[in-house]
Amino acid sequence: MKLAACALPLALFATQAAAQEAHVWSVETPKDADAALRYAIPDTDAQPVAFSCVRKSGQVKVFAQLAREIGVKMEASGLWVDKAGVRGPWPMSVILTSDSASATLRGQVHVDEATGGSLAIAEFSTAAPVAEAFRKTGLISLKAAGETVQPPPAPKSMVRKFLGACK
């Protein structure tokens, strides 16, 4: 019995570790479509952090999956409402940090029906200090709704390729 009790936490830890290892950084910069940089499990909706841009726009959208449920009920109209009855999407500050650079962005939070949590979305310029720090270090974190999403460093070559397509 003691062996089984010890094996269960180890099995859970191994499952969690395998799930974390399955997330990888990927970059797409097609000539005729939006560019994307994602930290995700390939071919799934599990994308803790993703970036996209219209090529040569100078603007980048960042998306982060949050565990917190902001939307609590869907109305008959198909719109989600929060605890106070306010319809989404909900305005929210999003703090993007890379190395010593940080930017507080005006963002929105939507219901993430794929995960049951929320999806924070914000936009920043490729000329912002946080974009330059991300390009140099590959480090990025996003804070919204009291949660921090901090993936492992992105390969700098992928970040440069992505941001280069966005400029």
Short mmCIF file of C-alpha atoms in Angstrom, two decimals:
data_model
loop_
_atom_site.label_atom_id
_atom_site.label_comp_id
_atom_site.label_asym_id
_atom_site.label_seq_id
_atom_site.Cartn_x
_atom_site.Cartn_y
_atom_site.Cartn_z
CA MET A 1 0.00 0.00 0.00
CA LYS A 2 2.84 2.39 0.86
CA LEU A 3 4.41 1.71 -2.54
CA ALA A 4 1.17 2.62 -4.32
CA ALA A 5 0.85 5.82 -2.26
CA CYS A 6 4.38 6.84 -3.27
CA ALA A 7 3.93 5.84 -6.91
CA LEU A 8 0.85 8.04 -7.47
CA PRO A 9 2.62 11.39 -6.79
CA LEU A 10 5.55 10.25 -8.90
CA ALA A 11 3.23 9.32 -11.77
CA LEU A 12 1.48 12.70 -11.54
CA PHE A 13 4.83 14.50 -11.50
CA ALA A 14 6.02 12.50 -14.52
CA THR A 15 2.79 13.30 -16.39
CA GLN A 16 3.12 17.03 -15.58
CA ALA A 17 6.78 17.04 -16.61
CA ALA A 18 5.99 15.29 -19.89
CA ALA A 19 3.22 17.81 -20.58
CA GLN A 20 5.57 20.72 -19.93
CA GLU A 21 8.24 19.20 -22.17
CA ALA A 22 5.74 18.87 -25.01
CA HIS A 23 5.50 22.69 -25.30
CA VAL A 24 7.89 24.06 -27.92
CA TRP A 25 8.59 27.41 -29.53
CA SER A 26 7.72 27.70 -33.22
CA VAL A 27 7.84 30.53 -35.72
CA GLU A 28 5.96 31.06 -38.98
CA THR A 29 6.71 33.94 -41.34
CA PRO A 30 4.87 33.23 -44.60
CA LYS A 31 5.16 35.91 -47.28
CA ASP A 32 1.39 36.06 -47.88
CA ALA A 33 -0.04 35.77 -44.35
CA ASP A 34 0.40 36.96 -40.78
CA ALA A 35 3.58 36.00 -38.94
CA ALA A 36 3.36 34.02 -35.70
CA LEU A 37 5.61 33.04 -32.80
CA ARG A 38 4.12 30.48 -30.43
CA TYR A 39 5.00 28.57 -27.31
CA ALA A 40 2.62 25.64 -27.61
CA ILE A 41 2.01 21.94 -27.79
CA PRO A 42 2.06 21.37 -31.57
CA ASP A 43 -1.30 20.81 -33.24
CA THR A 44 -3.31 21.70 -30.12
CA ASP A 45 -5.02 24.71 -28.55
CA ALA A 46 -2.53 24.56 -25.66
CA GLN A 47 -0.66 27.83 -26.31
CA PRO A 48 0.30 29.54 -23.06
CA VAL A 49 1.79 32.43 -25.07
CA ALA A 50 1.50 33.37 -28.73
CA PHE A 51 2.41 36.41 -30.79
CA SER A 52 1.12 37.43 -34.21
CA CYS A 53 1.48 40.37 -36.54
CA VAL A 54 0.48 41.60 -39.93
CA ARG A 55 3.73 41.62 -41.91
CA LYS A 56 5.51 44.99 -41.94
CA SER A 57 2.85 46.58 -39.69
CA GLY A 58 5.18 47.45 -36.81
CA GLN A 59 2.58 46.10 -34.37
CA VAL A 60 2.52 42.77 -32.51
CA LYS A 61 -0.44 41.15 -30.77
CA VAL A 62 0.30 38.97 -27.76
CA PHE A 63 -2.08 36.30 -26.49
CA ALA A 64 -1.76 34.50 -23.15
CA GLN A 65 -3.89 31.74 -21.71
CA LEU A 66 -4.91 32.34 -18.11
CA ALA A 67 -6.37 29.81 -15.68
CA ARG A 68 -8.64 32.40 -14.05
CA GLU A 69 -12.26 32.41 -15.27
CA ILE A 70 -13.37 36.01 -15.84
CA GLY A 71 -16.52 35.08 -17.75
CA VAL A 72 -18.82 33.05 -15.56
CA LYS A 73 -22.01 32.70 -17.57
CA MET A 74 -23.02 32.75 -21.22
CA GLU A 75 -26.19 34.69 -21.97
CA ALA A 76 -28.82 33.46 -24.43
CA SER A 77 -27.33 35.94 -26.94
CA GLY A 78 -24.05 34.00 -26.83
CA LEU A 79 -22.17 36.75 -24.96
CA TRP A 80 -20.28 35.99 -21.76
CA VAL A 81 -20.76 37.99 -18.55
CA ASP A 82 -18.59 38.28 -15.45
CA LYS A 83 -19.71 38.01 -11.79
CA ALA A 84 -21.01 41.60 -11.90
CA GLY A 85 -23.03 40.92 -15.05
CA VAL A 86 -20.72 42.95 -17.32
CA ARG A 87 -20.44 41.58 -20.85
CA GLY A 88 -17.04 40.62 -22.23
CA PRO A 89 -14.52 41.21 -23.51
CA TRP A 90 -13.27 42.93 -20.37
CA PRO A 91 -10.62 45.69 -20.41
CA MET A 92 -7.53 44.82 -18.43
CA SER A 93 -3.96 46.05 -18.06
CA VAL A 94 -1.42 43.59 -19.39
CA ILE A 95 2.20 43.88 -18.26
CA LEU A 96 4.76 42.54 -20.70
CA THR A 97 8.31 42.14 -19.37
CA SER A 98 11.57 41.09 -20.97
CA ASP A 99 14.82 41.32 -19.04
CA SER A 100 14.82 44.85 -17.49
CA ALA A 101 12.28 46.30 -19.99
CA SER A 102 8.61 46.39 -19.15
CA ALA A 103 5.46 47.81 -20.74
CA THR A 104 1.99 48.20 -19.28
CA LEU A 105 -0.40 47.70 -22.17
CA ARG A 106 -4.08 48.33 -22.59
CA GLY A 107 -5.52 44.90 -23.19
CA GLN A 108 -8.64 42.80 -23.10
CA VAL A 109 -9.60 39.49 -21.57
CA HIS A 110 -11.91 37.09 -23.39
CA VAL A 111 -13.36 33.74 -22.38
CA ASP A 112 -11.11 30.94 -23.63
CA GLU A 113 -13.63 28.23 -24.40
CA ALA A 114 -10.85 25.79 -25.37
CA THR A 115 -9.37 25.80 -21.84
CA GLY A 116 -12.23 27.02 -19.66
CA GLY A 117 -10.07 29.92 -18.49
CA SER A 118 -9.44 33.31 -20.04
CA LEU A 119 -7.39 34.70 -22.90
CA ALA A 120 -5.52 37.98 -22.38
CA ILE A 121 -4.80 39.98 -25.55
CA ALA A 122 -2.71 43.14 -25.96
CA GLU A 123 -0.73 44.90 -28.66
CA PHE A 124 2.71 46.53 -28.68
CA SER A 125 5.07 48.18 -31.14
CA THR A 126 8.13 46.46 -32.58
CA ALA A 127 9.95 49.69 -31.65
CA ALA A 128 9.10 49.34 -27.93
CA PRO A 129 11.99 48.67 -25.52
CA VAL A 130 10.30 45.43 -24.43
CA ALA A 131 10.39 44.18 -28.06
CA GLU A 132 14.10 45.02 -28.32
CA ALA A 133 14.84 43.23 -25.02
CA PHE A 134 12.85 40.19 -26.21
CA ARG A 135 14.86 40.18 -29.45
CA LYS A 136 18.15 40.24 -27.52
CA THR A 137 17.34 37.79 -24.73
CA GLY A 138 14.45 35.55 -25.81
CA LEU A 139 12.96 36.18 -22.34
CA ILE A 140 9.31 37.22 -22.05
CA SER A 141 6.61 37.18 -19.38
CA LEU A 142 3.08 38.47 -19.30
CA LYS A 143 1.04 39.43 -16.27
CA ALA A 144 -2.74 39.92 -16.31
CA ALA A 145 -5.65 39.21 -13.95
CA GLY A 146 -3.18 38.47 -11.15
CA GLU A 147 -1.48 35.67 -13.09
CA THR A 148 1.96 35.55 -14.64
CA VAL A 149 2.68 33.50 -17.76
CA GLN A 150 6.43 32.96 -18.13
CA PRO A 151 7.53 30.44 -20.73
CA PRO A 152 11.15 29.32 -21.02
CA PRO A 153 13.35 31.57 -23.17
CA ALA A 154 12.52 31.54 -26.87
CA PRO A 155 15.36 30.83 -29.29
CA LYS A 156 16.70 34.29 -30.18
CA SER A 157 16.85 33.36 -33.86
CA MET A 158 13.09 32.69 -33.85
CA VAL A 159 12.34 35.97 -32.07
CA ARG A 160 14.51 37.92 -34.55
CA LYS A 161 12.88 36.19 -37.53
CA PHE A 162 9.39 36.92 -36.17
CA LEU A 163 10.02 40.55 -35.21
CA GLY A 164 11.86 41.12 -38.50
CA ALA A 165 8.74 40.06 -40.40
CA CYS A 166 6.62 42.40 -38.25
CA LYS A 167 8.74 45.54 -38.72
#
